[in-house]
Amino acid sequence: MTVVERATRLSAVGSGLVLYPNGIKAADAANPDLGARIRAAGHVPGPGDARPLVAPDGTVLSADPIGGLADRFGAPQVSLLRYALQQALIATTGDAELITGASVDCHSDHGDHVSVELSTGDTIRADLLVGADGVNSRTRRRLFDDGAPVYRGYTSLRGRSSVPRCYPNGVTVAGDGIDLFVAPVGGGRVYWTAKVVAEQGDWPALDAGTALAALLRRIRDWHPPIVDMIRRTDRESGIVITDICDRDPIDDWARGRGVLIGDAAHPMSPAMGQGASMALEDAAELGALLNALPQDVPGALKDFCAVRAPRTAEIVLESRRKGGVDSKASRGADVRARAANEFTTEDERLAGLFGWRPRVWEGTR
Ligand SMILES: Cc1cc2nc3c(=O)[nH]c(=O)nc-3n(C[C@H](O)[C@H](O)[C@H](O)COP(=O)(O)OP(=O)(O)OC[C@H]3O[C@@H](n4cnc5c(N)ncnc54)[C@H](O)[C@@H]3O)c2cc1C
């Protein structure tokens, strides 16, 4: 297997993310060592830990019992730096070759193999091409040419800071036109994500310092420990600004010997924090299917899509529904109602989402 990554350097910059029990189980299924490394590299909540949802003035509205997930679903929630996840993936790719600083520019499907052209001028001959090239996937453009992802009305700023003393398990803040999510990543550090209602392109046009100053102006009346945490943001690891886009789900991401996974296949807004977990589920399922050595590769890729498309479509649409950041001034009762809805741990929806188990591919083509 050859992995081609266009980034020249895999550096320790960037923010963090949360992997939920389904994502951790997918990592375990792909390679138990990967799951172990992810747990070791990130923050795993203790059994009784909860993450509060607060109003901007710090009033606690509800608490998300994150520590109970492991017992209930067989794997914990883990929050970690993206770089740490990338390192865990690289350490567990076995004998795969990793080529960095080269982008996949083109590919041709010859029926019994694909040839993949790189920006370096090299060509790779392979059994299949897996396009895991993100929300603006060029592989998707070549396979489907179905236009650009759609902006969903808010942008995101992400950074790293130190753990606010009163929120050791992180915190979620439901503000006016701004929502903030903070989670520990180990070593006394947190990553934070602010979702801000905005016109497309406005925030990404700002440099990091200007964007951070603008965010601090918008939240200056918030609970002081939260403002202070944002003010202490680590400038060296950078502020990542991303306009939030998704796509309507499609039910087939395979053409011949080419297939998409992750955001290339089903980009979603981050409201449910499921994008990377879904990408890991895809990887675990596709890996298991290919390990069964199907004779009919294009047919097997269709089988893969038939399993994955309904599940991911549900998450794309649910994330879109939940995703909007409220821009109205009055929150109080609204937020409480929303919180009660979001944090109902007995919810069957959560069982369906976090209770995921990898499929055993029997009798593949
Ligand atoms: C604000 C925000 C918060 C989020 N929070 C969470 C969270 O808490 N939990 C969660 O699970 N998900 C979260 N997500 C979603 C998550 O980041 C994505 O779903 C996940 O990164 C998708 O992984 P991927 O590998 O498909 O794509 P990506 O992570 O985008 O990786 C694609 C890779 O392909 C490379 N590439 C692109 N084009 C080429 C090319 N032509 N040739 C070679 N290489 C190429 C890129 O350099 C990149 O390394 C969040 C997203 C946002 C925007």
Coordinates of C-alpha atoms and ligand atoms in Angstrom, one line a residue:
M1 CA 0.0 0.0 0.0
T2 CA 1.2 3.5 -0.8
V3 CA -0.1 6.6 1.1
V4 CA 0.4 9.9 -0.8
E5 CA 0.1 13.1 1.2
R6 CA 0.5 16.5 -0.4
A7 CA 1.8 18.2 2.8
T8 CA 5.5 18.5 2.8
R9 CA 6.0 18.5 6.5
L10 CA 3.8 16.7 9.1
S11 CA 4.3 19.3 11.8
A12 CA 2.9 19.6 15.3
V13 CA 0.7 22.6 14.5
G14 CA -3.1 22.6 14.4
S15 CA -5.9 22.0 16.9
G16 CA -7.6 19.0 18.3
L17 CA -10.6 16.8 18.0
V18 CA -12.8 14.4 19.9
L19 CA -13.1 10.7 18.9
Y20 CA -16.3 9.2 20.2
P21 CA -16.7 5.5 21.2
N22 CA -17.6 4.4 17.6
G23 CA -14.4 6.1 16.3
I24 CA -12.3 4.5 19.0
K25 CA -13.8 1.0 18.2
A26 CA -13.1 1.6 14.6
A27 CA -9.5 2.4 15.4
D28 CA -9.3 -0.8 17.5
A29 CA -10.8 -2.8 14.6
A30 CA -8.4 -1.4 12.1
N31 CA -5.4 -2.1 14.3
P32 CA -5.6 -2.6 18.1
D33 CA -2.2 -0.8 18.4
L34 CA -3.8 2.3 16.7
G35 CA -6.6 2.3 19.3
A36 CA -4.1 1.9 22.2
R37 CA -1.9 4.7 20.8
I38 CA -4.9 7.1 20.5
R39 CA -5.9 6.5 24.1
A40 CA -2.3 7.0 25.3
A41 CA -1.9 10.2 23.2
G42 CA -5.1 11.9 24.3
H43 CA -7.3 12.6 27.3
V44 CA -9.6 9.8 28.4
P45 CA -12.3 11.0 30.9
G46 CA -12.5 9.3 34.3
P47 CA -15.7 7.3 35.0
G48 CA -17.6 10.2 36.8
D49 CA -16.4 13.0 34.6
A50 CA -18.9 15.4 33.0
R51 CA -18.4 18.4 30.7
P52 CA -20.7 21.3 31.6
L53 CA -22.8 23.3 29.1
V54 CA -22.8 26.9 30.3
A55 CA -24.3 30.2 29.3
P56 CA -21.8 33.0 28.5
D57 CA -22.0 34.2 32.1
G58 CA -20.9 30.8 33.3
T59 CA -24.3 29.7 34.6
V60 CA -24.3 25.9 34.3
L61 CA -27.2 24.7 32.1
S62 CA -26.5 21.0 32.0
A63 CA -23.7 18.5 32.0
D64 CA -22.6 15.9 29.5
P65 CA -21.7 12.7 31.3
I66 CA -18.7 11.9 29.1
G67 CA -17.1 9.6 31.6
G68 CA -20.0 7.1 31.4
L69 CA -19.5 6.4 27.7
A70 CA -16.8 3.8 28.1
D71 CA -19.0 1.5 30.3
R72 CA -22.1 2.0 28.2
F73 CA -20.6 1.6 24.7
G74 CA -17.4 -0.4 25.2
A75 CA -14.9 2.4 24.4
P76 CA -14.3 5.9 25.8
Q77 CA -14.5 9.3 24.2
V78 CA -10.9 10.5 23.6
S79 CA -9.9 14.1 22.9
L80 CA -6.5 14.6 21.4
L81 CA -4.4 16.9 19.1
R82 CA -4.8 16.2 15.4
Y83 CA -1.1 15.9 15.1
A84 CA -1.1 13.1 17.8
L85 CA -3.8 11.2 15.8
Q86 CA -1.7 11.6 12.6
Q87 CA 1.4 10.3 14.5
A88 CA -0.6 7.3 15.8
L89 CA -1.8 6.5 12.2
I90 CA 1.7 6.8 10.8
A91 CA 3.1 4.5 13.5
T92 CA 0.6 1.8 12.7
T93 CA 0.6 1.7 8.9
G94 CA 2.8 -1.4 8.9
D95 CA 4.7 -1.8 5.7
A96 CA 2.8 0.9 3.8
E97 CA 5.0 3.4 2.0
L98 CA 4.3 7.1 2.9
I99 CA 5.1 9.7 0.3
T100 CA 4.8 13.3 1.5
G101 CA 5.1 16.5 -0.5
A102 CA 3.4 15.0 -3.5
S103 CA -0.2 15.4 -4.6
V104 CA -2.3 13.0 -6.6
D105 CA -3.0 14.9 -9.7
C106 CA -4.8 12.4 -11.9
H107 CA -5.6 8.7 -12.2
S108 CA -6.7 6.3 -15.0
D109 CA -8.7 3.2 -14.5
H110 CA -7.5 0.4 -16.8
G111 CA -10.1 -2.2 -15.7
D112 CA -7.6 -4.5 -14.0
H113 CA -5.6 -1.8 -12.3
V114 CA -5.3 2.0 -11.8
S115 CA -2.4 4.2 -12.6
V116 CA -2.0 7.2 -10.3
E117 CA -0.1 10.3 -11.4
L118 CA 1.7 12.4 -8.8
S119 CA 2.7 16.0 -9.0
T120 CA 6.3 14.8 -8.8
G121 CA 5.9 13.2 -12.2
D122 CA 5.9 9.7 -10.8
T123 CA 3.2 7.2 -11.6
I124 CA 2.0 4.5 -9.2
R125 CA 0.4 1.3 -10.5
A126 CA -2.2 -0.1 -8.0
D127 CA -5.1 -2.4 -7.6
L128 CA -7.4 0.5 -6.5
L129 CA -7.4 4.2 -5.6
V130 CA -8.8 5.3 -2.2
G131 CA -9.5 9.0 -2.3
A132 CA -9.2 10.2 1.3
D133 CA -8.4 13.7 0.2
G134 CA -10.9 15.7 2.3
V135 CA -13.8 18.0 1.8
N136 CA -12.3 19.6 -1.4
S137 CA -11.4 16.2 -2.8
R138 CA -10.0 16.3 -6.3
T139 CA -10.5 12.5 -6.5
R140 CA -14.2 13.2 -6.1
R141 CA -14.1 15.8 -8.8
R142 CA -12.5 13.3 -11.2
L143 CA -14.9 10.5 -10.3
F144 CA -18.2 12.4 -10.0
D145 CA -17.7 16.1 -10.9
D146 CA -20.7 17.0 -8.7
G147 CA -19.8 20.6 -7.8
A148 CA -18.4 22.3 -4.7
P149 CA -19.4 21.7 -1.0
V150 CA -22.1 24.1 0.3
Y151 CA -21.4 26.8 3.0
R152 CA -23.6 26.4 6.0
G153 CA -23.6 29.9 7.4
Y154 CA -20.9 29.8 10.1
T155 CA -17.2 29.6 10.3
S156 CA -14.9 28.0 12.9
L157 CA -11.8 29.2 14.7
R158 CA -9.7 26.6 16.5
G159 CA -6.7 26.9 18.8
R160 CA -4.9 25.5 21.8
S161 CA -4.5 26.8 25.3
S162 CA -4.0 25.7 28.9
V163 CA -6.8 24.0 30.9
P164 CA -9.1 26.6 32.6
R165 CA -9.0 25.8 36.3
C166 CA -12.7 25.7 36.8
Y167 CA -13.3 23.4 33.7
P168 CA -10.9 20.5 34.0
N169 CA -13.1 18.3 31.7
G170 CA -13.6 21.1 29.2
V171 CA -16.7 23.1 28.7
T172 CA -19.3 24.0 26.0
V173 CA -20.6 27.6 25.9
A174 CA -23.8 28.5 24.0
G175 CA -23.4 32.2 23.2
D176 CA -25.2 34.7 21.0
G177 CA -24.1 33.9 17.5
I178 CA -21.0 32.1 18.9
D179 CA -20.7 28.6 20.4
L180 CA -17.5 27.5 22.0
F181 CA -16.3 24.0 22.7
V182 CA -13.2 23.2 24.9
A183 CA -11.7 19.8 25.5
P184 CA -8.6 18.7 27.3
V185 CA -5.9 16.9 25.3
G186 CA -3.6 15.9 28.2
G187 CA -0.5 17.6 29.7
G188 CA -2.6 20.5 31.1
R189 CA -3.6 21.6 27.6
V190 CA -6.9 22.0 25.8
Y191 CA -8.0 22.7 22.3
W192 CA -10.9 25.0 21.6
T193 CA -13.3 25.5 18.7
A194 CA -15.5 28.6 18.3
K195 CA -18.3 28.5 15.8
V196 CA -19.3 32.0 14.6
V197 CA -22.2 33.0 12.4
A198 CA -20.6 34.8 9.5
E199 CA -20.6 35.5 5.8
Q200 CA -18.6 33.0 3.8
G201 CA -14.9 34.1 3.4
D202 CA -15.0 36.9 6.0
W203 CA -13.0 35.2 8.8
P204 CA -10.7 33.1 6.6
A205 CA -9.5 36.4 5.1
L206 CA -8.2 37.5 8.5
D207 CA -4.7 36.8 9.7
A208 CA -4.5 34.7 13.0
G209 CA -3.8 37.7 15.3
T210 CA -6.6 39.8 13.9
A211 CA -9.1 36.9 14.0
L212 CA -8.2 36.1 17.7
A213 CA -8.6 39.8 18.6
A214 CA -11.9 39.9 16.9
L215 CA -13.1 36.8 18.7
L216 CA -12.0 38.2 22.0
R217 CA -13.9 41.4 21.4
R218 CA -17.1 39.4 20.7
I219 CA -16.8 37.4 23.9
R220 CA -15.4 40.1 26.2
D221 CA -18.4 39.9 28.6
W222 CA -18.3 36.2 28.9
H223 CA -17.3 34.3 32.1
P224 CA -13.7 35.6 32.9
P225 CA -12.0 32.1 33.1
I226 CA -13.3 31.4 29.5
V227 CA -12.1 34.7 28.1
D228 CA -8.8 34.2 29.9
M229 CA -8.4 30.8 28.3
I230 CA -8.9 32.2 24.8
R231 CA -6.6 35.1 25.6
R232 CA -3.8 32.5 26.6
T233 CA -4.1 30.8 23.2
D234 CA -0.8 29.4 22.0
R235 CA 0.2 31.5 19.0
E236 CA 2.9 29.1 17.8
S237 CA 0.6 26.2 17.1
G238 CA -1.6 28.6 15.1
I239 CA -5.3 29.6 14.8
V240 CA -7.1 27.4 12.2
I241 CA -10.0 29.2 10.5
T242 CA -12.4 27.1 8.5
D243 CA -15.7 28.0 6.8
I244 CA -18.1 25.1 7.5
C245 CA -19.4 23.3 4.5
D246 CA -21.0 20.0 3.8
R247 CA -22.7 18.2 0.9
D248 CA -26.0 16.4 0.4
P249 CA -25.4 12.7 0.9
I250 CA -25.0 10.5 -2.1
D251 CA -25.4 6.7 -2.0
D252 CA -22.4 5.6 -4.0
W253 CA -18.8 6.8 -3.9
A254 CA -17.3 4.1 -6.1
R255 CA -16.5 4.1 -9.8
G256 CA -14.6 1.1 -11.1
R257 CA -11.5 0.8 -9.1
G258 CA -11.8 4.2 -7.4
V259 CA -13.5 4.9 -4.1
L260 CA -13.9 7.8 -1.7
I261 CA -13.7 7.7 2.1
G262 CA -14.0 10.2 4.9
D263 CA -14.8 13.9 4.1
A264 CA -14.2 13.2 0.4
A265 CA -17.2 10.9 0.5
H266 CA -19.5 12.5 3.1
P267 CA -18.3 15.9 4.3
M268 CA -20.3 17.0 7.3
S269 CA -20.6 20.0 9.6
P270 CA -18.9 19.5 13.0
A271 CA -21.9 19.8 15.2
M272 CA -21.8 16.1 16.2
G273 CA -18.0 15.9 16.1
Q274 CA -18.3 12.7 14.0
G275 CA -16.3 13.5 10.8
A276 CA -13.0 11.8 11.9
S277 CA -14.8 8.9 13.6
M278 CA -16.8 8.3 10.4
A279 CA -13.5 8.3 8.4
L280 CA -12.1 5.8 10.9
E281 CA -15.2 3.6 10.5
D282 CA -14.8 3.8 6.7
A283 CA -11.2 2.8 7.0
A284 CA -11.9 -0.1 9.3
E285 CA -14.7 -1.4 7.1
L286 CA -12.8 -1.0 3.8
G287 CA -9.7 -2.5 5.3
A288 CA -11.6 -5.6 6.4
L289 CA -13.4 -5.9 3.1
L290 CA -10.1 -5.7 1.1
N291 CA -8.4 -8.1 3.6
A292 CA -11.0 -10.7 2.5
L293 CA -9.3 -10.4 -1.0
P294 CA -12.3 -9.9 -3.2
Q295 CA -11.9 -11.1 -6.8
D296 CA -14.3 -8.5 -8.1
V297 CA -12.8 -5.2 -6.7
P298 CA -15.3 -2.8 -8.3
G299 CA -18.2 -5.0 -7.1
A300 CA -16.7 -5.1 -3.5
L301 CA -16.3 -1.3 -3.5
K302 CA -20.1 -1.0 -4.4
D303 CA -20.8 -3.3 -1.4
F304 CA -18.7 -1.1 0.8
C305 CA -20.7 2.0 -0.3
A306 CA -24.0 0.1 0.2
V307 CA -23.0 -0.4 3.9
R308 CA -21.5 3.0 4.6
A309 CA -23.8 5.4 2.7
P310 CA -26.9 5.0 4.8
R311 CA -25.1 5.4 8.1
T312 CA -23.0 8.4 7.1
A313 CA -26.0 10.1 5.4
E314 CA -27.8 10.0 8.7
I315 CA -24.9 11.7 10.4
V316 CA -24.5 14.3 7.7
L317 CA -28.1 15.3 7.9
E318 CA -28.3 15.2 11.7
S319 CA -25.1 17.3 11.9
R320 CA -26.6 19.9 9.5
R321 CA -29.8 20.0 11.6
K322 CA -28.0 20.5 14.9
G323 CA -25.2 22.6 13.5
G324 CA -26.6 26.1 13.2
V325 CA -25.3 28.6 15.7
D326 CA -28.1 30.6 17.2
S327 CA -27.8 34.3 16.4
K328 CA -30.6 35.5 18.5
A329 CA -29.9 37.3 21.7
S330 CA -32.3 35.4 24.0
R331 CA -30.8 32.0 24.9
G332 CA -31.9 30.9 28.5
A333 CA -34.9 28.6 28.1
D334 CA -34.0 27.8 24.5
V335 CA -30.5 26.6 25.5
R336 CA -31.8 24.6 28.4
A337 CA -34.3 22.8 26.1
R338 CA -31.6 22.2 23.5
A339 CA -29.2 20.9 26.2
A340 CA -31.8 18.5 27.6
N341 CA -32.3 17.2 24.1
E342 CA -28.6 17.0 23.3
F343 CA -27.4 15.3 26.5
T344 CA -30.1 12.7 27.0
T345 CA -27.8 9.8 27.5
E346 CA -30.6 7.2 27.2
D347 CA -31.3 8.4 23.8
E348 CA -31.7 5.6 21.3
R349 CA -29.9 7.7 18.7
L350 CA -26.8 7.7 20.8
A351 CA -26.9 3.9 21.1
G352 CA -27.1 3.6 17.4
L353 CA -24.3 6.0 16.9
F354 CA -21.8 5.0 19.6
G355 CA -22.8 1.3 19.6
W356 CA -21.3 0.7 16.2
R357 CA -19.5 -2.6 15.6
P358 CA -17.4 -3.5 12.6
R359 CA -19.0 -5.8 10.1
V360 CA -17.6 -9.2 9.4
W361 CA -17.3 -9.4 5.7
E362 CA -18.2 -13.0 4.7
G363 CA -18.6 -14.3 1.3
T364 CA -17.3 -11.2 -0.5
R365 CA -17.3 -11.2 -4.3
Ligands
LIG1 C1 -14.2 23.1 13.3 C2 -14.2 21.6 13.1 C3 -14.2 20.8 14.2 C4 -14.2 19.4 14.0 N1 -14.2 18.6 15.1 C5 -14.3 17.2 15.0 C6 -14.3 16.4 16.1 O1 -14.2 16.8 17.3 N2 -14.3 15.1 15.9 C7 -14.4 14.5 14.7 O2 -14.4 13.3 14.5 N3 -14.3 15.3 13.6 C8 -14.3 16.6 13.7 N4 -14.2 17.4 12.6 C9 -14.2 16.8 11.3 C10 -12.9 16.2 10.9 O3 -11.9 17.2 11.0 C11 -12.9 15.6 9.5 O4 -14.1 14.9 9.3 C12 -11.7 14.7 9.3 O5 -10.5 15.4 9.4 C13 -11.9 14.0 7.9 O6 -10.7 13.3 7.7 P1 -10.3 13.0 6.2 O7 -9.0 12.1 6.3 O8 -11.4 12.5 5.4 O9 -9.9 14.4 5.5 P2 -8.8 15.4 6.0 O10 -8.5 15.4 7.5 O11 -9.2 16.7 5.4 O12 -7.4 14.9 5.3 C14 -7.3 15.0 3.9 C15 -5.8 14.9 3.6 O13 -5.6 14.7 2.2 C16 -4.5 15.5 1.8 N5 -4.8 15.9 0.4 C17 -5.7 16.6 -0.1 N6 -5.7 16.6 -1.5 C18 -4.6 15.8 -1.8 C19 -4.1 15.4 -3.0 N7 -4.6 15.8 -4.2 N8 -3.0 14.6 -3.0 C20 -2.5 14.2 -1.8 N9 -3.0 14.5 -0.6 C21 -4.0 15.3 -0.6 C22 -4.6 16.8 2.7 O14 -3.4 17.4 2.8 C23 -5.0 16.1 4.1 O15 -3.9 15.7 4.8 C24 -14.2 18.8 12.7 C25 -14.1 19.7 11.6 C26 -14.1 21.0 11.8 C27 -14.1 21.9 10.5

